[in-house]
Amino acid sequence: MSTVALITGGASGIGAAVARRLSSGGARCVLVDRDAAGAERVAKEVGGVWMAADVSDPDATRKAVALAEETYGRLDLVHLNAGISSGVDVADFDLERYRKTVGINVDGVVFGVEAAVPALRRHGGGAIVVTASLAGLVAFDGDPIYTMTKHAVVGLVRGLAVPLSEMGIRIGAVCPGFTDTPLVADIRDMFVGAGFPLLTAEDVAAAVESAFYAEEPGTLLVVQPGRQPVPYRYAGVPGPVGGETPPSSR
């Protein structure tokens, strides 16, 4: 029986690379993206199905999950990958852009988990991987709002790790550095001119596939050019005087 994977932001970049990688191993893919033409093109390439939707709409991923079950009879893997940079300047605040960024980068992940968990449980468990960023682990002052959203989804993954593992569902995240995708297209020449190495979408796709099968719940894989993906470890925080120190966490 083929593995069935749902991928948001699947029309290009990391999402499309994940679809190609998983389909080459026999998986059936369901792609979701606001870019209908791109999603259709990649779906045809990988022999999957697609739908055009905005993941900030709570019904979007529910409909995608329903499409997976109606088309293939099950759901095994979910890659919550859709994301945008914010471009929000806190000194010249754009409320509409802020809401859009939070809607896609944070709400889209929350809604995706909410929609996927019941289906994964119906079919005996599975795995969810979120595309976060190094900006979810360290400060990136080039885009503080984007940084906030990626910290938020990393926190969600960490908080859900144990509860979901008790349901037979693994959840983790990949935290790549700058990647040569449409998200950085406007500043790509700056990186190239400075000799700064960029990840490829295929580099990150390989890490996503690894994250699906990570043994430890809540694994956060750091992905950097020229290095193998490595799990990130947080330092522990001091405990109360006379009490136990909280354990180091993922």
PDB file of C-alpha atoms in Angstrom:
ATOM      1  CA  MET A   1       0.000   0.000   0.000  1.00  0.00           C
ATOM      2  CA  SER A   2       1.462   3.338  -1.054  1.00  0.00           C
ATOM      3  CA  THR A   3       2.258   6.035   1.478  1.00  0.00           C
ATOM      4  CA  VAL A   4       0.058   9.119   1.071  1.00  0.00           C
ATOM      5  CA  ALA A   5       1.545  12.551   1.756  1.00  0.00           C
ATOM      6  CA  LEU A   6      -0.135  15.956   1.992  1.00  0.00           C
ATOM      7  CA  ILE A   7       2.127  18.931   1.258  1.00  0.00           C
ATOM      8  CA  THR A   8       1.176  22.586   1.706  1.00  0.00           C
ATOM      9  CA  GLY A   9       3.052  25.177  -0.302  1.00  0.00           C
ATOM     10  CA  GLY A  10       3.604  22.422  -2.840  1.00  0.00           C
ATOM     11  CA  ALA A  11       3.679  24.490  -6.030  1.00  0.00           C
ATOM     12  CA  SER A  12       7.351  25.429  -5.861  1.00  0.00           C
ATOM     13  CA  GLY A  13      10.502  25.497  -3.766  1.00  0.00           C
ATOM     14  CA  ILE A  14      10.793  23.135  -0.828  1.00  0.00           C
ATOM     15  CA  GLY A  15       7.234  21.796  -1.109  1.00  0.00           C
ATOM     16  CA  ALA A  16       7.680  20.824  -4.754  1.00  0.00           C
ATOM     17  CA  ALA A  17      11.071  19.236  -3.987  1.00  0.00           C
ATOM     18  CA  VAL A  18       9.496  17.189  -1.190  1.00  0.00           C
ATOM     19  CA  ALA A  19       6.728  16.035  -3.532  1.00  0.00           C
ATOM     20  CA  ARG A  20       9.278  14.922  -6.121  1.00  0.00           C
ATOM     21  CA  ARG A  21      11.409  13.144  -3.530  1.00  0.00           C
ATOM     22  CA  LEU A  22       8.525  11.302  -1.882  1.00  0.00           C
ATOM     23  CA  SER A  23       6.864  10.367  -5.165  1.00  0.00           C
ATOM     24  CA  SER A  24      10.139   8.934  -6.465  1.00  0.00           C
ATOM     25  CA  GLY A  25       9.921   6.520  -3.536  1.00  0.00           C
ATOM     26  CA  GLY A  26       6.371   5.522  -4.416  1.00  0.00           C
ATOM     27  CA  ALA A  27       4.349   7.960  -2.298  1.00  0.00           C
ATOM     28  CA  ARG A  28       1.109   9.467  -3.561  1.00  0.00           C
ATOM     29  CA  CYS A  29       1.050  13.235  -3.052  1.00  0.00           C
ATOM     30  CA  VAL A  30      -1.704  15.749  -2.396  1.00  0.00           C
ATOM     31  CA  LEU A  31      -0.514  19.309  -3.038  1.00  0.00           C
ATOM     32  CA  VAL A  32      -2.026  22.490  -1.636  1.00  0.00           C
ATOM     33  CA  ASP A  33      -1.028  26.002  -2.712  1.00  0.00           C
ATOM     34  CA  ARG A  34      -2.514  29.382  -3.500  1.00  0.00           C
ATOM     35  CA  ASP A  35      -0.765  29.085  -6.872  1.00  0.00           C
ATOM     36  CA  ALA A  36      -3.237  26.877  -8.712  1.00  0.00           C
ATOM     37  CA  ALA A  37      -1.206  26.630 -11.923  1.00  0.00           C
ATOM     38  CA  GLY A  38       1.966  25.715 -10.049  1.00  0.00           C
ATOM     39  CA  ALA A  39       0.222  23.141  -7.871  1.00  0.00           C
ATOM     40  CA  GLU A  40      -1.390  21.543 -10.909  1.00  0.00           C
ATOM     41  CA  ARG A  41       1.936  21.432 -12.768  1.00  0.00           C
ATOM     42  CA  VAL A  42       3.793  19.726  -9.901  1.00  0.00           C
ATOM     43  CA  ALA A  43       0.886  17.344  -9.240  1.00  0.00           C
ATOM     44  CA  LYS A  44       0.917  16.209 -12.861  1.00  0.00           C
ATOM     45  CA  GLU A  45       4.679  15.766 -12.702  1.00  0.00           C
ATOM     46  CA  VAL A  46       4.501  13.512  -9.632  1.00  0.00           C
ATOM     47  CA  GLY A  47       1.250  11.756 -10.506  1.00  0.00           C
ATOM     48  CA  GLY A  48      -0.638  13.278  -7.596  1.00  0.00           C
ATOM     49  CA  VAL A  49      -3.655  15.482  -6.989  1.00  0.00           C
ATOM     50  CA  TRP A  50      -3.895  19.127  -6.011  1.00  0.00           C
ATOM     51  CA  MET A  51      -6.147  21.891  -4.800  1.00  0.00           C
ATOM     52  CA  ALA A  52      -5.804  25.659  -4.748  1.00  0.00           C
ATOM     53  CA  ALA A  53      -6.289  27.053  -1.255  1.00  0.00           C
ATOM     54  CA  ASP A  54      -4.983  29.546   1.278  1.00  0.00           C
ATOM     55  CA  VAL A  55      -3.834  27.713   4.410  1.00  0.00           C
ATOM     56  CA  SER A  56      -4.816  30.664   6.596  1.00  0.00           C
ATOM     57  CA  ASP A  57      -8.404  29.523   5.959  1.00  0.00           C
ATOM     58  CA  PRO A  58      -9.223  26.849   8.579  1.00  0.00           C
ATOM     59  CA  ASP A  59     -11.245  24.892   6.012  1.00  0.00           C
ATOM     60  CA  ALA A  60      -8.380  24.669   3.505  1.00  0.00           C
ATOM     61  CA  THR A  61      -6.404  21.836   5.056  1.00  0.00           C
ATOM     62  CA  ARG A  62      -9.573  20.041   6.146  1.00  0.00           C
ATOM     63  CA  LYS A  63     -10.603  19.926   2.484  1.00  0.00           C
ATOM     64  CA  ALA A  64      -7.120  18.764   1.503  1.00  0.00           C
ATOM     65  CA  VAL A  65      -7.237  15.966   4.078  1.00  0.00           C
ATOM     66  CA  ALA A  66     -10.652  14.967   2.735  1.00  0.00           C
ATOM     67  CA  LEU A  67      -9.215  14.972  -0.795  1.00  0.00           C
ATOM     68  CA  ALA A  68      -6.410  12.646   0.298  1.00  0.00           C
ATOM     69  CA  GLU A  69      -8.809  10.188   1.908  1.00  0.00           C
ATOM     70  CA  GLU A  70     -11.318  10.333  -0.947  1.00  0.00           C
ATOM     71  CA  THR A  71      -8.619   9.853  -3.594  1.00  0.00           C
ATOM     72  CA  TYR A  72      -6.222   7.432  -1.933  1.00  0.00           C
ATOM     73  CA  GLY A  73      -8.145   6.087   1.054  1.00  0.00           C
ATOM     74  CA  ARG A  74      -5.667   7.182   3.708  1.00  0.00           C
ATOM     75  CA  LEU A  75      -3.174   9.780   4.947  1.00  0.00           C
ATOM     76  CA  ASP A  76       0.273   8.978   6.369  1.00  0.00           C
ATOM     77  CA  LEU A  77       2.562  12.007   6.102  1.00  0.00           C
ATOM     78  CA  VAL A  78       1.839  15.730   6.340  1.00  0.00           C
ATOM     79  CA  HIS A  79       4.324  18.435   5.419  1.00  0.00           C
ATOM     80  CA  LEU A  80       3.127  21.838   6.642  1.00  0.00           C
ATOM     81  CA  ASN A  81       5.414  23.901   4.487  1.00  0.00           C
ATOM     82  CA  ALA A  82       3.514  26.980   3.267  1.00  0.00           C
ATOM     83  CA  GLY A  83       5.160  30.188   4.421  1.00  0.00           C
ATOM     84  CA  ILE A  84       5.998  33.764   3.454  1.00  0.00           C
ATOM     85  CA  SER A  85       8.418  36.451   4.579  1.00  0.00           C
ATOM     86  CA  SER A  86       6.714  39.365   6.267  1.00  0.00           C
ATOM     87  CA  GLY A  87       8.277  42.508   4.872  1.00  0.00           C
ATOM     88  CA  VAL A  88       6.734  44.263   7.881  1.00  0.00           C
ATOM     89  CA  ASP A  89       8.637  47.237   9.269  1.00  0.00           C
ATOM     90  CA  VAL A  90       7.663  47.794  12.896  1.00  0.00           C
ATOM     91  CA  ALA A  91       8.476  51.482  12.454  1.00  0.00           C
ATOM     92  CA  ASP A  92       6.011  51.746   9.553  1.00  0.00           C
ATOM     93  CA  PHE A  93       3.569  49.028  10.485  1.00  0.00           C
ATOM     94  CA  ASP A  94       1.403  47.373   7.836  1.00  0.00           C
ATOM     95  CA  LEU A  95      -1.414  45.616   9.674  1.00  0.00           C
ATOM     96  CA  GLU A  96      -2.757  43.827   6.606  1.00  0.00           C
ATOM     97  CA  ARG A  97       0.659  42.364   5.766  1.00  0.00           C
ATOM     98  CA  TYR A  98       1.195  41.398   9.413  1.00  0.00           C
ATOM     99  CA  ARG A  99      -2.114  39.525   9.570  1.00  0.00           C
ATOM    100  CA  LYS A 100      -1.371  37.782   6.281  1.00  0.00           C
ATOM    101  CA  THR A 101       2.052  36.620   7.518  1.00  0.00           C
ATOM    102  CA  VAL A 102       0.736  35.309  10.816  1.00  0.00           C
ATOM    103  CA  GLY A 103      -2.218  33.712   9.032  1.00  0.00           C
ATOM    104  CA  ILE A 104      -0.027  31.675   6.697  1.00  0.00           C
ATOM    105  CA  ASN A 105       3.017  31.019   8.883  1.00  0.00           C
ATOM    106  CA  VAL A 106       1.291  30.308  12.198  1.00  0.00           C
ATOM    107  CA  ASP A 107      -2.443  29.776  11.691  1.00  0.00           C
ATOM    108  CA  GLY A 108      -1.747  27.609   8.649  1.00  0.00           C
ATOM    109  CA  VAL A 109       0.331  25.254  10.786  1.00  0.00           C
ATOM    110  CA  VAL A 110      -2.182  25.152  13.642  1.00  0.00           C
ATOM    111  CA  PHE A 111      -5.066  24.534  11.246  1.00  0.00           C
ATOM    112  CA  GLY A 112      -2.991  21.930   9.414  1.00  0.00           C
ATOM    113  CA  VAL A 113      -2.320  19.964  12.590  1.00  0.00           C
ATOM    114  CA  GLU A 114      -5.967  20.231  13.635  1.00  0.00           C
ATOM    115  CA  ALA A 115      -7.123  18.864  10.294  1.00  0.00           C
ATOM    116  CA  ALA A 116      -4.503  16.139   9.943  1.00  0.00           C
ATOM    117  CA  VAL A 117      -4.496  14.506  13.373  1.00  0.00           C
ATOM    118  CA  PRO A 118      -7.922  12.816  13.149  1.00  0.00           C
ATOM    119  CA  ALA A 119      -7.108  11.389   9.703  1.00  0.00           C
ATOM    120  CA  LEU A 120      -3.691  10.150  10.797  1.00  0.00           C
ATOM    121  CA  ARG A 121      -5.280   8.457  13.806  1.00  0.00           C
ATOM    122  CA  ARG A 122      -7.925   6.837  11.598  1.00  0.00           C
ATOM    123  CA  HIS A 123      -5.208   5.202   9.559  1.00  0.00           C
ATOM    124  CA  GLY A 124      -3.003   4.000  12.398  1.00  0.00           C
ATOM    125  CA  GLY A 125      -0.724   7.002  12.959  1.00  0.00           C
ATOM    126  CA  GLY A 126       1.826   8.816  10.866  1.00  0.00           C
ATOM    127  CA  ALA A 127       3.995  11.909  10.913  1.00  0.00           C
ATOM    128  CA  ILE A 128       3.808  15.684  10.577  1.00  0.00           C
ATOM    129  CA  VAL A 129       6.801  17.834   9.644  1.00  0.00           C
ATOM    130  CA  VAL A 130       6.695  21.628   9.765  1.00  0.00           C
ATOM    131  CA  THR A 131       9.005  23.832   7.723  1.00  0.00           C
ATOM    132  CA  ALA A 132      10.365  26.255  10.299  1.00  0.00           C
ATOM    133  CA  SER A 133      13.673  28.089   9.857  1.00  0.00           C
ATOM    134  CA  LEU A 134      16.896  28.949  11.606  1.00  0.00           C
ATOM    135  CA  ALA A 135      14.904  32.086  12.394  1.00  0.00           C
ATOM    136  CA  GLY A 136      12.795  29.859  14.636  1.00  0.00           C
ATOM    137  CA  LEU A 137      15.850  29.119  16.778  1.00  0.00           C
ATOM    138  CA  VAL A 138      17.893  32.326  16.689  1.00  0.00           C
ATOM    139  CA  ALA A 139      17.095  36.000  16.145  1.00  0.00           C
ATOM    140  CA  PHE A 140      16.958  37.242  12.553  1.00  0.00           C
ATOM    141  CA  ASP A 141      16.766  41.016  12.713  1.00  0.00           C
ATOM    142  CA  GLY A 142      16.256  41.263   8.969  1.00  0.00           C
ATOM    143  CA  ASP A 143      12.614  40.257   9.481  1.00  0.00           C
ATOM    144  CA  PRO A 144      11.510  40.245  13.139  1.00  0.00           C
ATOM    145  CA  ILE A 145       7.891  39.332  12.358  1.00  0.00           C
ATOM    146  CA  TYR A 146       8.956  36.323  10.300  1.00  0.00           C
ATOM    147  CA  THR A 147      11.283  35.398  13.166  1.00  0.00           C
ATOM    148  CA  MET A 148       8.363  35.586  15.601  1.00  0.00           C
ATOM    149  CA  THR A 149       6.211  33.299  13.463  1.00  0.00           C
ATOM    150  CA  LYS A 150       8.932  30.688  13.124  1.00  0.00           C
ATOM    151  CA  HIS A 151       9.631  30.735  16.871  1.00  0.00           C
ATOM    152  CA  ALA A 152       5.898  30.173  17.326  1.00  0.00           C
ATOM    153  CA  VAL A 153       5.739  27.061  15.152  1.00  0.00           C
ATOM    154  CA  VAL A 154       8.888  25.629  16.759  1.00  0.00           C
ATOM    155  CA  GLY A 155       7.188  26.089  20.137  1.00  0.00           C
ATOM    156  CA  LEU A 156       4.073  24.379  18.840  1.00  0.00           C
ATOM    157  CA  VAL A 157       6.058  21.394  17.612  1.00  0.00           C
ATOM    158  CA  ARG A 158       7.856  21.074  20.932  1.00  0.00           C
ATOM    159  CA  GLY A 159       4.641  21.361  22.903  1.00  0.00           C
ATOM    160  CA  LEU A 160       2.772  18.824  20.778  1.00  0.00           C
ATOM    161  CA  ALA A 161       5.567  16.264  20.584  1.00  0.00           C
ATOM    162  CA  VAL A 162       4.600  14.144  23.577  1.00  0.00           C
ATOM    163  CA  PRO A 163       0.793  14.398  23.311  1.00  0.00           C
ATOM    164  CA  LEU A 164       0.860  13.417  19.639  1.00  0.00           C
ATOM    165  CA  SER A 165       3.370  10.609  20.193  1.00  0.00           C
ATOM    166  CA  GLU A 166       0.870   9.079  22.607  1.00  0.00           C
ATOM    167  CA  MET A 167      -1.565   8.960  19.670  1.00  0.00           C
ATOM    168  CA  GLY A 168       0.980   7.270  17.407  1.00  0.00           C
ATOM    169  CA  ILE A 169       1.810  10.480  15.534  1.00  0.00           C
ATOM    170  CA  ARG A 170       5.309  11.908  15.223  1.00  0.00           C
ATOM    171  CA  ILE A 171       5.754  15.650  14.821  1.00  0.00           C
ATOM    172  CA  GLY A 172       8.973  17.486  14.070  1.00  0.00           C
ATOM    173  CA  ALA A 173      10.361  20.443  12.156  1.00  0.00           C
ATOM    174  CA  VAL A 174      13.143  21.319   9.787  1.00  0.00           C
ATOM    175  CA  CYS A 175      15.017  24.556  10.446  1.00  0.00           C
ATOM    176  CA  PRO A 176      16.938  25.419   7.281  1.00  0.00           C
ATOM    177  CA  GLY A 177      19.218  28.356   6.697  1.00  0.00           C
ATOM    178  CA  PHE A 178      18.780  30.541   3.623  1.00  0.00           C
ATOM    179  CA  THR A 179      17.481  28.388   0.780  1.00  0.00           C
ATOM    180  CA  ASP A 180      17.386  29.104  -2.937  1.00  0.00           C
ATOM    181  CA  THR A 181      13.598  29.278  -3.324  1.00  0.00           C
ATOM    182  CA  PRO A 182      11.120  31.942  -4.451  1.00  0.00           C
ATOM    183  CA  LEU A 183      11.083  33.222  -0.831  1.00  0.00           C
ATOM    184  CA  VAL A 184      14.586  34.687  -1.270  1.00  0.00           C
ATOM    185  CA  ALA A 185      14.376  35.455  -4.996  1.00  0.00           C
ATOM    186  CA  ASP A 186      14.533  39.221  -4.433  1.00  0.00           C
ATOM    187  CA  ILE A 187      17.816  39.003  -2.514  1.00  0.00           C
ATOM    188  CA  ARG A 188      19.414  35.981  -4.181  1.00  0.00           C
ATOM    189  CA  ASP A 189      21.918  38.103  -6.118  1.00  0.00           C
ATOM    190  CA  MET A 190      23.119  39.639  -2.867  1.00  0.00           C
ATOM    191  CA  PHE A 191      23.942  36.182  -1.468  1.00  0.00           C
ATOM    192  CA  VAL A 192      25.639  35.112  -4.688  1.00  0.00           C
ATOM    193  CA  GLY A 193      27.670  38.318  -4.879  1.00  0.00           C
ATOM    194  CA  ALA A 194      28.822  37.897  -1.291  1.00  0.00           C
ATOM    195  CA  GLY A 195      29.809  34.268  -1.874  1.00  0.00           C
ATOM    196  CA  PHE A 196      27.278  33.164   0.728  1.00  0.00           C
ATOM    197  CA  PRO A 197      26.262  29.528   0.173  1.00  0.00           C
ATOM    198  CA  LEU A 198      22.572  28.776  -0.194  1.00  0.00           C
ATOM    199  CA  LEU A 199      20.809  25.506   0.439  1.00  0.00           C
ATOM    200  CA  THR A 200      18.911  23.972  -2.440  1.00  0.00           C
ATOM    201  CA  ALA A 201      15.283  22.959  -2.099  1.00  0.00           C
ATOM    202  CA  GLU A 202      16.460  19.384  -2.613  1.00  0.00           C
ATOM    203  CA  ASP A 203      18.795  19.683   0.396  1.00  0.00           C
ATOM    204  CA  VAL A 204      15.856  20.626   2.577  1.00  0.00           C
ATOM    205  CA  ALA A 205      13.588  17.973   1.039  1.00  0.00           C
ATOM    206  CA  ALA A 206      16.078  15.303   2.081  1.00  0.00           C
ATOM    207  CA  ALA A 207      15.955  16.641   5.642  1.00  0.00           C
ATOM    208  CA  VAL A 208      12.148  16.658   5.591  1.00  0.00           C
ATOM    209  CA  GLU A 209      12.110  13.006   4.604  1.00  0.00           C
ATOM    210  CA  SER A 210      14.502  12.231   7.479  1.00  0.00           C
ATOM    211  CA  ALA A 211      12.346  14.222   9.892  1.00  0.00           C
ATOM    212  CA  PHE A 212       9.281  12.148   9.005  1.00  0.00           C
ATOM    213  CA  TYR A 213      11.010   9.100  10.434  1.00  0.00           C
ATOM    214  CA  ALA A 214      12.915  10.663  13.343  1.00  0.00           C
ATOM    215  CA  GLU A 215      12.653   8.462  16.408  1.00  0.00           C
ATOM    216  CA  GLU A 216      12.548  11.250  18.999  1.00  0.00           C
ATOM    217  CA  PRO A 217       9.263  13.199  19.216  1.00  0.00           C
ATOM    218  CA  GLY A 218       9.655  16.895  18.496  1.00  0.00           C
ATOM    219  CA  THR A 219      12.962  16.599  16.631  1.00  0.00           C
ATOM    220  CA  LEU A 220      14.143  19.926  15.197  1.00  0.00           C
ATOM    221  CA  LEU A 221      16.588  19.348  12.335  1.00  0.00           C
ATOM    222  CA  VAL A 222      19.002  22.181  11.586  1.00  0.00           C
ATOM    223  CA  VAL A 223      19.874  22.238   7.882  1.00  0.00           C
ATOM    224  CA  GLN A 224      22.921  24.187   6.697  1.00  0.00           C
ATOM    225  CA  PRO A 225      24.885  24.092   3.418  1.00  0.00           C
ATOM    226  CA  GLY A 226      27.576  21.431   3.336  1.00  0.00           C
ATOM    227  CA  ARG A 227      26.473  19.777   6.582  1.00  0.00           C
ATOM    228  CA  GLN A 228      24.322  16.793   7.396  1.00  0.00           C
ATOM    229  CA  PRO A 229      21.078  17.768   9.165  1.00  0.00           C
ATOM    230  CA  VAL A 230      21.601  17.744  12.920  1.00  0.00           C
ATOM    231  CA  PRO A 231      19.022  17.728  15.751  1.00  0.00           C
ATOM    232  CA  TYR A 232      18.942  20.981  17.695  1.00  0.00           C
ATOM    233  CA  ARG A 233      19.190  20.867  21.479  1.00  0.00           C
ATOM    234  CA  TYR A 234      18.048  23.645  23.769  1.00  0.00           C
ATOM    235  CA  ALA A 235      19.956  24.353  26.944  1.00  0.00           C
ATOM    236  CA  GLY A 236      17.984  23.641  30.112  1.00  0.00           C
ATOM    237  CA  VAL A 237      16.696  26.513  32.217  1.00  0.00           C
ATOM    238  CA  PRO A 238      17.401  26.925  35.933  1.00  0.00           C
ATOM    239  CA  GLY A 239      14.842  25.316  38.191  1.00  0.00           C
ATOM    240  CA  PRO A 240      13.462  26.756  41.416  1.00  0.00           C
ATOM    241  CA  VAL A 241      15.657  26.739  44.505  1.00  0.00           C
ATOM    242  CA  GLY A 242      15.195  23.411  46.230  1.00  0.00           C
ATOM    243  CA  GLY A 243      13.452  21.875  43.188  1.00  0.00           C
ATOM    244  CA  GLU A 244      14.533  19.781  40.276  1.00  0.00           C
ATOM    245  CA  THR A 245      16.017  21.460  37.221  1.00  0.00           C
ATOM    246  CA  PRO A 246      13.691  21.091  34.213  1.00  0.00           C
ATOM    247  CA  PRO A 247      15.169  18.661  31.688  1.00  0.00           C
ATOM    248  CA  SER A 248      16.823  19.932  28.541  1.00  0.00           C
ATOM    249  CA  SER A 249      14.242  19.841  25.811  1.00  0.00           C
ATOM    250  CA  ARG A 250      14.199  19.454  22.065  1.00  0.00           C
TER     251      ARG A 250
END
